[in-house]
Amino acid sequence: LVRRVADRAALPEAVVAEIVERADGVPLFAEELTRAVLEAGAAGAAPASAVPATLHASLLARLDRLGPAAREAAQVGAVVGREFAHELLAAVADLGEEALAAALGQLLGARLLFRRGAGPEAGYLFKHALVRDAAYDSLLRSKRRQLHARVAAVLEERFPARGKAQPELLAHHCAEAGLAERAVGYRYEAGRRAMARSAMAEAVAQLTQGLGLMAGLPAGPDRDRTELDLRIALGGALIATRGWTAPEVGEAYGRARELCTEEAQRPQLLAVLSGLFVYHLQRSGTGVAGRIAGELLGLAERERDVAARAAGHRLLGVSSMYGGRFRPALAHLEQALALHEAADRGSPVFLGAPDIRVACLGFTALILLWQGYPERALARSREALAAAHELDDPHTTSMALDHRCWVHHDRDEPRSVLERAATLMALAADQELPAWL
């Protein structure tokens, strides 16, 4: 590989041996170290000491030899990321279009970058993450922060559609720029977007990073409200990814309830109670869970919050069902179904939970089955699964499939239940939903 990269330049055996030794069997290292030697003019009778001591030093030396403009273009590109667009680079870098084009040409010629497309629409990719890291690490910390702040500002002002579609990108640049408050806001937005498309593992990662940045915010009511929003969303995502009884779920909602200290936080308190119900139903039993559901419904009725009323009736229906009180359970579930059409689906009280209509239909089917009405139970169960498929929400579909495995007609072949279970397992594994798996 070293000789092929060197092509017609006959490297001394000692130089080849030194490159092989330092590359340690990694092809990228061998290639980059060889190019560093060639570009330094070390071919011919060059001693083995001409080989850079590390790949990092080799890459920095190659950037230096290309000149300040190419180095700056590589550094700004590295701040943007492993891949970057020509338009974004041009807007951030302190280089004219002609100088930038020449600098990029040098980086392409040195095979440090690859290009896709042409002109203003072109995109660039660092040959390897290590090349990007070398360019990034060559920046002073203060300069790095300035560039990250400029990238964030350019994305917000000139490319708002991209920033809206990728709030996690803005969060990263704001965090690296030391703009903690904006970074937290973007992490929360990224977490909510992930939850909306049922990417719960990603939501947990985004929201956890948001909480990790809270130390950079000044203490006070604004910080508490921000943390409260993060905790509520995180609790919903953790239920899906860790299971109903995971200690992290209790910690998220427990801390959230501590933060609900003001009258203005009533809507968030409703969402917190909903999360605590799910946690305590499985962990503490129907007594504790039923009291939480009753508190939620009472507060929802005082606040005239339709979404929270629907959630409260659903939770009281579920706790009554698990307690063997089927008549009140059915009454509460039917009431929740009647309210759900007028409920705001974007309410925090539904955050991270399966669709309320699908859930109520599924639980109603179970109760009808246990009461001795298999035909009615089967009809409700089929309705629930059909509604779940229309929503295309893995969390909701998993619940519907689980219920459908329990509710089946005597004439159904056992194979049908096994097939539904297999479908559920595949979906839960693919979407990282261990509770349903």
Tab-separated table of C-alpha atoms in Angstrom:
chain	number	residue	atom	x	y	z
A	1	LEU	CA	0.000	0.000	0.000
A	2	VAL	CA	2.841	2.429	0.867
A	3	ARG	CA	4.617	1.751	-2.426
A	4	ARG	CA	1.384	2.123	-4.400
A	5	VAL	CA	0.660	5.505	-2.790
A	6	ALA	CA	4.269	6.595	-3.443
A	7	ASP	CA	3.819	5.589	-7.097
A	8	ARG	CA	6.968	6.624	-8.983
A	9	ALA	CA	8.702	8.080	-5.936
A	10	ALA	CA	11.085	5.394	-4.774
A	11	LEU	CA	11.051	5.535	-0.996
A	12	PRO	CA	14.028	4.045	0.830
A	13	GLU	CA	13.307	0.718	2.533
A	14	ALA	CA	14.012	2.285	5.923
A	15	VAL	CA	11.322	4.931	5.307
A	16	VAL	CA	8.818	2.295	4.143
A	17	ALA	CA	9.587	0.172	7.194
A	18	GLU	CA	9.132	3.162	9.518
A	19	ILE	CA	5.770	4.036	7.961
A	20	VAL	CA	4.599	0.420	8.276
A	21	GLU	CA	5.743	0.316	11.903
A	22	ARG	CA	3.936	3.528	12.869
A	23	ALA	CA	0.788	2.730	10.867
A	24	ASP	CA	0.347	-0.402	13.006
A	25	GLY	CA	-1.642	-2.234	10.326
A	26	VAL	CA	-4.227	0.522	9.787
A	27	PRO	CA	-4.514	1.285	6.036
A	28	LEU	CA	-5.597	4.907	6.559
A	29	PHE	CA	-2.545	5.579	8.742
A	30	ALA	CA	-0.222	4.011	6.177
A	31	GLU	CA	-1.698	6.103	3.369
A	32	GLU	CA	-1.677	9.406	5.259
A	33	LEU	CA	1.839	8.980	6.654
A	34	THR	CA	3.124	8.170	3.172
A	35	ARG	CA	1.514	11.289	1.709
A	36	ALA	CA	2.986	13.395	4.517
A	37	VAL	CA	6.477	12.117	3.671
A	38	LEU	CA	5.971	12.738	-0.058
A	39	GLU	CA	4.582	16.248	0.420
A	40	ALA	CA	7.471	17.140	2.717
A	41	GLY	CA	9.848	16.212	-0.111
A	42	ALA	CA	11.247	13.326	1.871
A	43	ALA	CA	11.474	10.915	-1.047
A	44	GLY	CA	14.791	9.611	-2.304
A	45	ALA	CA	17.432	9.559	0.373
A	46	ALA	CA	15.168	10.814	3.154
A	47	PRO	CA	15.896	9.251	6.544
A	48	ALA	CA	13.277	7.295	8.467
A	49	SER	CA	13.127	10.209	10.921
A	50	ALA	CA	11.258	12.197	8.221
A	51	VAL	CA	8.140	10.155	9.001
A	52	PRO	CA	5.827	12.084	11.392
A	53	ALA	CA	5.627	10.549	14.846
A	54	THR	CA	1.805	10.313	14.818
A	55	LEU	CA	-1.017	10.441	12.331
A	56	HIS	CA	-2.280	13.597	14.038
A	57	ALA	CA	1.063	15.333	13.489
A	58	SER	CA	1.083	14.105	9.902
A	59	LEU	CA	-2.343	15.540	9.149
A	60	LEU	CA	-1.516	18.892	10.773
A	61	ALA	CA	1.720	19.104	8.784
A	62	ARG	CA	-0.176	18.446	5.557
A	63	LEU	CA	-2.721	21.162	6.359
A	64	ASP	CA	0.072	23.641	7.178
A	65	ARG	CA	1.807	22.986	3.889
A	66	LEU	CA	-1.366	23.760	1.939
A	67	GLY	CA	-1.340	27.339	3.236
A	68	PRO	CA	-3.464	29.503	5.559
A	69	ALA	CA	-6.549	29.696	3.298
A	70	ALA	CA	-6.845	25.914	2.895
A	71	ARG	CA	-6.186	25.452	6.596
A	72	GLU	CA	-8.938	27.939	7.497
A	73	ALA	CA	-11.419	26.298	5.119
A	74	ALA	CA	-10.662	22.912	6.684
A	75	GLN	CA	-11.006	24.317	10.205
A	76	VAL	CA	-14.350	25.989	9.520
A	77	GLY	CA	-15.579	22.850	7.764
A	78	ALA	CA	-14.473	20.807	10.782
A	79	VAL	CA	-16.533	23.025	13.085
A	80	VAL	CA	-19.606	22.389	10.935
A	81	GLY	CA	-19.004	18.616	11.042
A	82	ARG	CA	-17.686	15.606	9.145
A	83	GLU	CA	-19.847	16.749	6.211
A	84	PHE	CA	-20.595	20.344	5.270
A	85	ALA	CA	-22.328	22.276	2.510
A	86	HIS	CA	-20.545	24.817	0.320
A	87	GLU	CA	-23.185	27.488	1.033
A	88	LEU	CA	-22.827	27.126	4.796
A	89	LEU	CA	-19.023	27.136	4.638
A	90	ALA	CA	-19.034	30.265	2.442
A	91	ALA	CA	-21.356	32.057	4.870
A	92	VAL	CA	-19.187	31.283	7.913
A	93	ALA	CA	-15.612	31.453	6.590
A	94	ASP	CA	-13.757	34.781	6.315
A	95	LEU	CA	-12.739	34.043	2.723
A	96	GLY	CA	-13.958	35.474	-0.554
A	97	GLU	CA	-15.588	33.080	-3.013
A	98	GLU	CA	-12.497	32.964	-5.223
A	99	ALA	CA	-10.117	32.297	-2.329
A	100	LEU	CA	-12.519	29.717	-0.890
A	101	ALA	CA	-12.767	27.876	-4.211
A	102	ALA	CA	-8.958	27.776	-4.454
A	103	ALA	CA	-8.644	26.547	-0.852
A	104	LEU	CA	-11.190	23.787	-1.397
A	105	GLY	CA	-9.407	22.817	-4.598
A	106	GLN	CA	-6.195	22.370	-2.621
A	107	LEU	CA	-7.919	20.203	-0.015
A	108	LEU	CA	-9.502	18.086	-2.741
A	109	GLY	CA	-6.185	17.759	-4.542
A	110	ALA	CA	-4.522	16.626	-1.327
A	111	ARG	CA	-7.304	14.048	-0.939
A	112	LEU	CA	-8.277	15.368	2.467
A	113	LEU	CA	-11.813	16.102	1.233
A	114	PHE	CA	-14.298	14.478	-1.133
A	115	ARG	CA	-16.897	16.505	-3.040
A	116	ARG	CA	-20.472	15.705	-4.030
A	117	GLY	CA	-22.170	17.926	-6.596
A	118	ALA	CA	-20.842	21.198	-7.965
A	119	GLY	CA	-21.049	24.952	-7.441
A	120	PRO	CA	-23.045	26.462	-4.548
A	121	GLU	CA	-24.988	23.182	-4.194
A	122	ALA	CA	-21.813	21.154	-3.584
A	123	GLY	CA	-21.293	19.187	-0.403
A	124	TYR	CA	-17.965	18.123	1.090
A	125	LEU	CA	-16.931	15.180	3.228
A	126	PHE	CA	-13.712	14.804	5.185
A	127	LYS	CA	-11.919	11.700	3.977
A	128	HIS	CA	-11.923	10.309	7.506
A	129	ALA	CA	-13.157	11.441	10.908
A	130	LEU	CA	-9.515	11.670	12.014
A	131	VAL	CA	-8.861	14.299	9.317
A	132	ARG	CA	-11.783	16.332	10.601
A	133	ASP	CA	-10.584	15.910	14.205
A	134	ALA	CA	-7.073	17.080	13.341
A	135	ALA	CA	-8.393	20.256	11.701
A	136	TYR	CA	-10.795	20.879	14.604
A	137	ASP	CA	-8.156	20.304	17.294
A	138	SER	CA	-5.818	22.810	15.611
A	139	LEU	CA	-8.205	25.643	16.560
A	140	LEU	CA	-7.771	27.649	19.755
A	141	ARG	CA	-10.690	27.102	22.130
A	142	SER	CA	-11.799	30.731	21.895
A	143	LYS	CA	-11.793	30.598	18.091
A	144	ARG	CA	-13.748	27.364	18.184
A	145	ARG	CA	-16.467	28.949	20.294
A	146	GLN	CA	-16.682	31.938	17.941
A	147	LEU	CA	-17.048	29.681	14.917
A	148	HIS	CA	-19.715	27.527	16.561
A	149	ALA	CA	-21.658	30.700	17.434
A	150	ARG	CA	-21.370	31.900	13.819
A	151	VAL	CA	-22.542	28.547	12.465
A	152	ALA	CA	-25.573	28.658	14.793
A	153	ALA	CA	-26.382	32.226	13.764
A	154	VAL	CA	-26.066	31.440	10.043
A	155	LEU	CA	-28.297	28.366	10.399
A	156	GLU	CA	-30.932	30.388	12.260
A	157	GLU	CA	-30.881	33.404	9.929
A	158	ARG	CA	-30.041	32.060	6.474
A	159	PHE	CA	-31.060	28.388	6.639
A	160	PRO	CA	-34.066	28.354	9.034
A	161	ALA	CA	-35.658	25.311	7.372
A	162	ARG	CA	-32.594	23.195	8.105
A	163	GLY	CA	-32.424	24.434	11.670
A	164	LYS	CA	-36.106	23.645	12.194
A	165	ALA	CA	-35.676	20.165	10.756
A	166	GLN	CA	-32.523	19.474	12.805
A	167	PRO	CA	-32.763	21.284	16.155
A	168	GLU	CA	-30.151	18.874	17.529
A	169	LEU	CA	-27.643	20.463	15.115
A	170	LEU	CA	-28.351	23.931	16.478
A	171	ALA	CA	-28.206	22.544	20.016
A	172	HIS	CA	-24.716	21.166	19.369
A	173	HIS	CA	-23.357	24.434	17.981
A	174	CYS	CA	-24.975	26.531	20.718
A	175	ALA	CA	-23.575	24.254	23.422
A	176	GLU	CA	-20.070	24.390	21.936
A	177	ALA	CA	-20.388	28.172	21.689
A	178	GLY	CA	-21.266	28.399	25.387
A	179	LEU	CA	-24.854	29.500	24.667
A	180	ALA	CA	-26.383	27.177	27.259
A	181	GLU	CA	-29.923	28.568	27.341
A	182	ARG	CA	-30.393	28.289	23.586
A	183	ALA	CA	-28.740	24.877	23.561
A	184	VAL	CA	-31.158	23.553	26.206
A	185	GLY	CA	-34.123	24.877	24.238
A	186	TYR	CA	-32.974	23.183	21.073
A	187	ARG	CA	-32.309	19.879	22.900
A	188	TYR	CA	-35.861	19.980	24.247
A	189	GLU	CA	-37.212	20.687	20.768
A	190	ALA	CA	-35.147	17.823	19.342
A	191	GLY	CA	-36.439	15.484	22.047
A	192	ARG	CA	-40.063	16.399	21.380
A	193	ARG	CA	-39.578	15.942	17.624
A	194	ALA	CA	-38.061	12.520	18.240
A	195	MET	CA	-41.006	11.533	20.435
A	196	ALA	CA	-43.461	12.701	17.762
A	197	ARG	CA	-41.993	10.160	15.355
A	198	SER	CA	-41.681	7.495	18.086
A	199	ALA	CA	-37.859	7.597	18.105
A	200	MET	CA	-37.890	7.183	21.880
A	201	ALA	CA	-34.242	6.174	22.340
A	202	GLU	CA	-33.161	9.287	20.458
A	203	ALA	CA	-35.570	11.370	22.551
A	204	VAL	CA	-34.001	10.074	25.771
A	205	ALA	CA	-30.536	11.003	24.476
A	206	GLN	CA	-31.580	14.526	23.438
A	207	LEU	CA	-33.504	15.297	26.628
A	208	THR	CA	-30.752	13.888	28.855
A	209	GLN	CA	-28.215	16.114	27.109
A	210	GLY	CA	-30.552	19.044	27.682
A	211	LEU	CA	-30.647	18.321	31.409
A	212	GLY	CA	-26.869	18.027	31.411
A	213	LEU	CA	-26.659	21.632	30.197
A	214	MET	CA	-28.905	22.979	32.977
A	215	ALA	CA	-25.886	23.788	35.153
A	216	GLY	CA	-25.066	26.585	32.714
A	217	LEU	CA	-28.378	28.377	33.399
A	218	PRO	CA	-28.852	30.891	36.222
A	219	ALA	CA	-30.992	29.648	39.120
A	220	GLY	CA	-34.539	30.942	39.250
A	221	PRO	CA	-38.120	30.355	38.084
A	222	ASP	CA	-37.198	30.321	34.378
A	223	ARG	CA	-34.643	27.574	34.922
A	224	ASP	CA	-37.138	25.556	36.999
A	225	ARG	CA	-39.787	25.803	34.274
A	226	THR	CA	-37.277	24.671	31.666
A	227	GLU	CA	-36.190	21.711	33.782
A	228	LEU	CA	-39.838	20.803	34.420
A	229	ASP	CA	-40.579	20.597	30.692
A	230	LEU	CA	-37.471	18.446	30.141
A	231	ARG	CA	-38.334	16.087	33.032
A	232	ILE	CA	-41.908	15.545	31.854
A	233	ALA	CA	-40.822	14.727	28.316
A	234	LEU	CA	-37.977	12.524	29.545
A	235	GLY	CA	-40.334	10.563	31.800
A	236	GLY	CA	-42.587	9.726	28.858
A	237	ALA	CA	-39.658	8.639	26.688
A	238	LEU	CA	-38.174	6.548	29.517
A	239	ILE	CA	-41.436	4.647	30.008
A	240	ALA	CA	-41.186	3.497	26.401
A	241	THR	CA	-37.466	2.686	26.458
A	242	ARG	CA	-36.893	1.430	30.011
A	243	GLY	CA	-40.299	0.131	31.057
A	244	TRP	CA	-43.011	1.353	33.411
A	245	THR	CA	-41.236	0.541	36.679
A	246	ALA	CA	-37.700	1.696	35.853
A	247	PRO	CA	-36.190	3.779	38.683
A	248	GLU	CA	-35.288	6.494	36.159
A	249	VAL	CA	-38.994	6.940	35.388
A	250	GLY	CA	-39.798	7.510	39.057
A	251	GLU	CA	-36.866	9.918	39.405
A	252	ALA	CA	-37.929	11.963	36.364
A	253	TYR	CA	-41.537	12.365	37.464
A	254	GLY	CA	-40.656	12.699	41.167
A	255	ARG	CA	-38.332	15.624	40.461
A	256	ALA	CA	-40.942	17.081	38.094
A	257	ARG	CA	-43.549	17.069	40.840
A	258	GLU	CA	-41.133	18.889	43.169
A	259	LEU	CA	-40.844	21.593	40.518
A	260	CYS	CA	-44.635	22.065	40.243
A	261	THR	CA	-44.820	24.737	42.947
A	262	GLU	CA	-46.743	27.544	41.253
A	263	GLU	CA	-50.328	28.047	40.107
A	264	ALA	CA	-49.092	28.638	36.556
A	265	GLN	CA	-47.691	25.115	36.475
A	266	ARG	CA	-51.082	23.387	36.711
A	267	PRO	CA	-50.984	22.077	33.105
A	268	GLN	CA	-47.569	20.522	33.736
A	269	LEU	CA	-48.778	19.030	37.025
A	270	LEU	CA	-51.493	17.194	35.124
A	271	ALA	CA	-48.841	15.613	32.892
A	272	VAL	CA	-46.678	14.752	35.921
A	273	LEU	CA	-49.577	12.992	37.646
A	274	SER	CA	-50.256	11.005	34.485
A	275	GLY	CA	-46.644	9.793	34.446
A	276	LEU	CA	-46.599	9.003	38.161
A	277	PHE	CA	-49.771	6.939	37.706
A	278	VAL	CA	-48.133	4.691	35.112
A	279	TYR	CA	-45.046	4.271	37.305
A	280	HIS	CA	-46.974	3.476	40.510
A	281	LEU	CA	-49.638	1.246	38.901
A	282	GLN	CA	-46.977	-1.353	38.116
A	283	ARG	CA	-44.721	-0.665	41.085
A	284	SER	CA	-47.007	0.265	43.999
A	285	GLY	CA	-50.389	-1.231	43.106
A	286	THR	CA	-53.864	-0.023	42.246
A	287	GLY	CA	-54.423	1.771	45.565
A	288	VAL	CA	-51.653	4.325	45.108
A	289	ALA	CA	-52.248	4.561	41.354
A	290	GLY	CA	-56.011	5.034	41.813
A	291	ARG	CA	-55.455	7.925	44.239
A	292	ILE	CA	-53.110	9.620	41.743
A	293	ALA	CA	-55.664	9.126	38.936
A	294	GLY	CA	-58.405	10.591	41.147
A	295	GLU	CA	-56.236	13.614	41.926
A	296	LEU	CA	-55.574	14.073	38.199
A	297	LEU	CA	-59.256	13.880	37.257
A	298	GLY	CA	-60.297	16.256	40.043
A	299	LEU	CA	-57.702	18.821	38.995
A	300	ALA	CA	-58.638	18.411	35.323
A	301	GLU	CA	-62.305	19.086	36.073
A	302	ARG	CA	-61.468	22.191	38.110
A	303	GLU	CA	-59.238	23.437	35.276
A	304	ARG	CA	-61.834	22.424	32.638
A	305	ASP	CA	-59.036	20.711	30.716
A	306	VAL	CA	-60.674	18.279	28.273
A	307	ALA	CA	-57.452	16.420	27.442
A	308	ALA	CA	-56.628	15.907	31.114
A	309	ARG	CA	-60.215	14.813	31.840
A	310	ALA	CA	-59.937	12.187	29.108
A	311	ALA	CA	-56.602	11.051	30.537
A	312	GLY	CA	-57.999	10.982	34.077
A	313	HIS	CA	-60.974	8.786	33.092
A	314	ARG	CA	-58.666	6.478	31.168
A	315	LEU	CA	-56.327	6.074	34.153
A	316	LEU	CA	-59.192	5.485	36.581
A	317	GLY	CA	-60.570	2.929	34.128
A	318	VAL	CA	-57.245	1.094	33.997
A	319	SER	CA	-56.715	1.099	37.779
A	320	SER	CA	-60.310	-0.113	38.306
A	321	MET	CA	-59.756	-2.870	35.736
A	322	TYR	CA	-56.575	-4.076	37.446
A	323	GLY	CA	-58.457	-3.974	40.756
A	324	GLY	CA	-61.171	-6.261	39.350
A	325	ARG	CA	-63.858	-3.547	39.343
A	326	PHE	CA	-65.055	-4.051	35.803
A	327	ARG	CA	-68.267	-1.973	35.762
A	328	PRO	CA	-66.662	1.315	36.896
A	329	ALA	CA	-63.678	0.510	34.680
A	330	LEU	CA	-65.895	0.289	31.591
A	331	ALA	CA	-67.714	3.477	32.552
A	332	HIS	CA	-64.461	5.434	32.886
A	333	LEU	CA	-63.043	4.064	29.641
A	334	GLU	CA	-66.227	4.896	27.738
A	335	GLN	CA	-66.137	8.409	29.205
A	336	ALA	CA	-62.520	8.791	28.058
A	337	LEU	CA	-63.505	7.665	24.547
A	338	ALA	CA	-66.324	10.223	24.497
A	339	LEU	CA	-63.936	13.029	25.479
A	340	HIS	CA	-60.973	12.132	23.298
A	341	GLU	CA	-62.341	13.655	20.058
A	342	ALA	CA	-62.490	17.129	21.626
A	343	ALA	CA	-59.150	16.749	23.434
A	344	ASP	CA	-55.997	18.547	22.356
A	345	ARG	CA	-53.718	15.732	21.160
A	346	GLY	CA	-50.682	17.965	21.719
A	347	SER	CA	-51.401	18.281	25.445
A	348	PRO	CA	-48.442	17.438	27.746
A	349	VAL	CA	-50.717	14.952	29.515
A	350	PHE	CA	-50.444	12.639	26.483
A	351	LEU	CA	-46.679	13.033	26.081
A	352	GLY	CA	-45.002	9.658	25.537
A	353	ALA	CA	-48.235	7.698	26.057
A	354	PRO	CA	-49.910	5.447	23.474
A	355	ASP	CA	-52.881	6.982	21.670
A	356	ILE	CA	-55.739	7.318	24.155
A	357	ARG	CA	-58.442	5.993	21.797
A	358	VAL	CA	-56.435	2.869	20.938
A	359	ALA	CA	-55.630	2.301	24.616
A	360	CYS	CA	-59.250	2.653	25.747
A	361	LEU	CA	-60.521	0.341	23.009
A	362	GLY	CA	-57.871	-2.252	23.898
A	363	PHE	CA	-58.597	-2.208	27.623
A	364	THR	CA	-62.349	-2.297	26.968
A	365	ALA	CA	-61.802	-5.409	24.843
A	366	LEU	CA	-59.993	-7.132	27.721
A	367	ILE	CA	-62.794	-6.339	30.160
A	368	LEU	CA	-65.492	-7.555	27.749
A	369	LEU	CA	-63.552	-10.786	27.263
A	370	TRP	CA	-63.291	-11.378	31.017
A	371	GLN	CA	-66.997	-10.568	31.428
A	372	GLY	CA	-67.862	-13.300	28.946
A	373	TYR	CA	-68.538	-11.324	25.750
A	374	PRO	CA	-65.887	-12.643	23.309
A	375	GLU	CA	-67.602	-11.394	20.127
A	376	ARG	CA	-67.873	-7.818	21.435
A	377	ALA	CA	-64.318	-8.028	22.799
A	378	LEU	CA	-63.000	-9.193	19.437
A	379	ALA	CA	-64.744	-6.327	17.617
A	380	ARG	CA	-63.218	-3.731	19.973
A	381	SER	CA	-59.783	-5.311	19.724
A	382	ARG	CA	-59.882	-5.308	15.930
A	383	GLU	CA	-61.003	-1.668	15.977
A	384	ALA	CA	-58.077	-0.778	18.249
A	385	LEU	CA	-55.499	-2.482	16.031
A	386	ALA	CA	-56.908	-0.879	12.869
A	387	ALA	CA	-56.777	2.563	14.490
A	388	ALA	CA	-53.192	1.938	15.611
A	389	HIS	CA	-52.101	0.983	12.102
A	390	GLU	CA	-53.638	4.210	10.764
A	391	LEU	CA	-51.582	6.264	13.232
A	392	ASP	CA	-48.340	4.482	12.313
A	393	ASP	CA	-46.994	4.975	15.851
A	394	PRO	CA	-44.842	2.008	16.998
A	395	HIS	CA	-45.554	2.595	20.710
A	396	THR	CA	-49.322	2.610	20.133
A	397	THR	CA	-49.192	-0.282	17.658
A	398	SER	CA	-47.222	-2.340	20.189
A	399	MET	CA	-49.959	-1.872	22.793
A	400	ALA	CA	-52.681	-2.804	20.275
A	401	LEU	CA	-50.797	-5.935	19.200
A	402	ASP	CA	-50.306	-6.942	22.834
A	403	HIS	CA	-54.025	-6.607	23.547
A	404	ARG	CA	-54.868	-8.412	20.306
A	405	CYS	CA	-52.791	-11.401	21.432
A	406	TRP	CA	-55.011	-11.739	24.503
A	407	VAL	CA	-58.306	-11.176	22.721
A	408	HIS	CA	-58.900	-13.812	20.094
A	409	HIS	CA	-61.839	-15.983	19.038
A	410	ASP	CA	-61.931	-19.694	19.841
A	411	ARG	CA	-62.103	-20.353	16.101
A	412	ASP	CA	-58.803	-18.552	15.553
A	413	GLU	CA	-55.867	-20.832	14.935
A	414	PRO	CA	-53.191	-20.656	17.661
A	415	ARG	CA	-50.818	-19.742	14.842
A	416	SER	CA	-52.574	-16.342	14.555
A	417	VAL	CA	-51.627	-15.449	18.125
A	418	LEU	CA	-48.046	-16.597	17.561
A	419	GLU	CA	-47.819	-14.491	14.400
A	420	ARG	CA	-49.080	-11.380	16.211
A	421	ALA	CA	-46.634	-11.990	19.037
A	422	ALA	CA	-43.780	-12.370	16.558
A	423	THR	CA	-44.835	-9.133	14.838
A	424	LEU	CA	-44.912	-7.357	18.185
A	425	MET	CA	-41.476	-8.672	19.156
A	426	ALA	CA	-39.944	-7.598	15.844
A	427	LEU	CA	-41.496	-4.122	16.086
A	428	ALA	CA	-40.444	-3.650	19.719
A	429	ALA	CA	-36.892	-4.822	19.016
A	430	ASP	CA	-36.583	-2.571	15.959
A	431	GLN	CA	-37.925	0.491	17.799
A	432	GLU	CA	-36.055	-0.247	21.066
A	433	LEU	CA	-39.197	-0.663	23.170
A	434	PRO	CA	-38.100	-3.286	25.738
A	435	ALA	CA	-41.303	-3.163	27.803
A	436	TRP	CA	-43.326	-4.445	24.864
A	437	LEU	CA	-40.596	-6.872	23.843
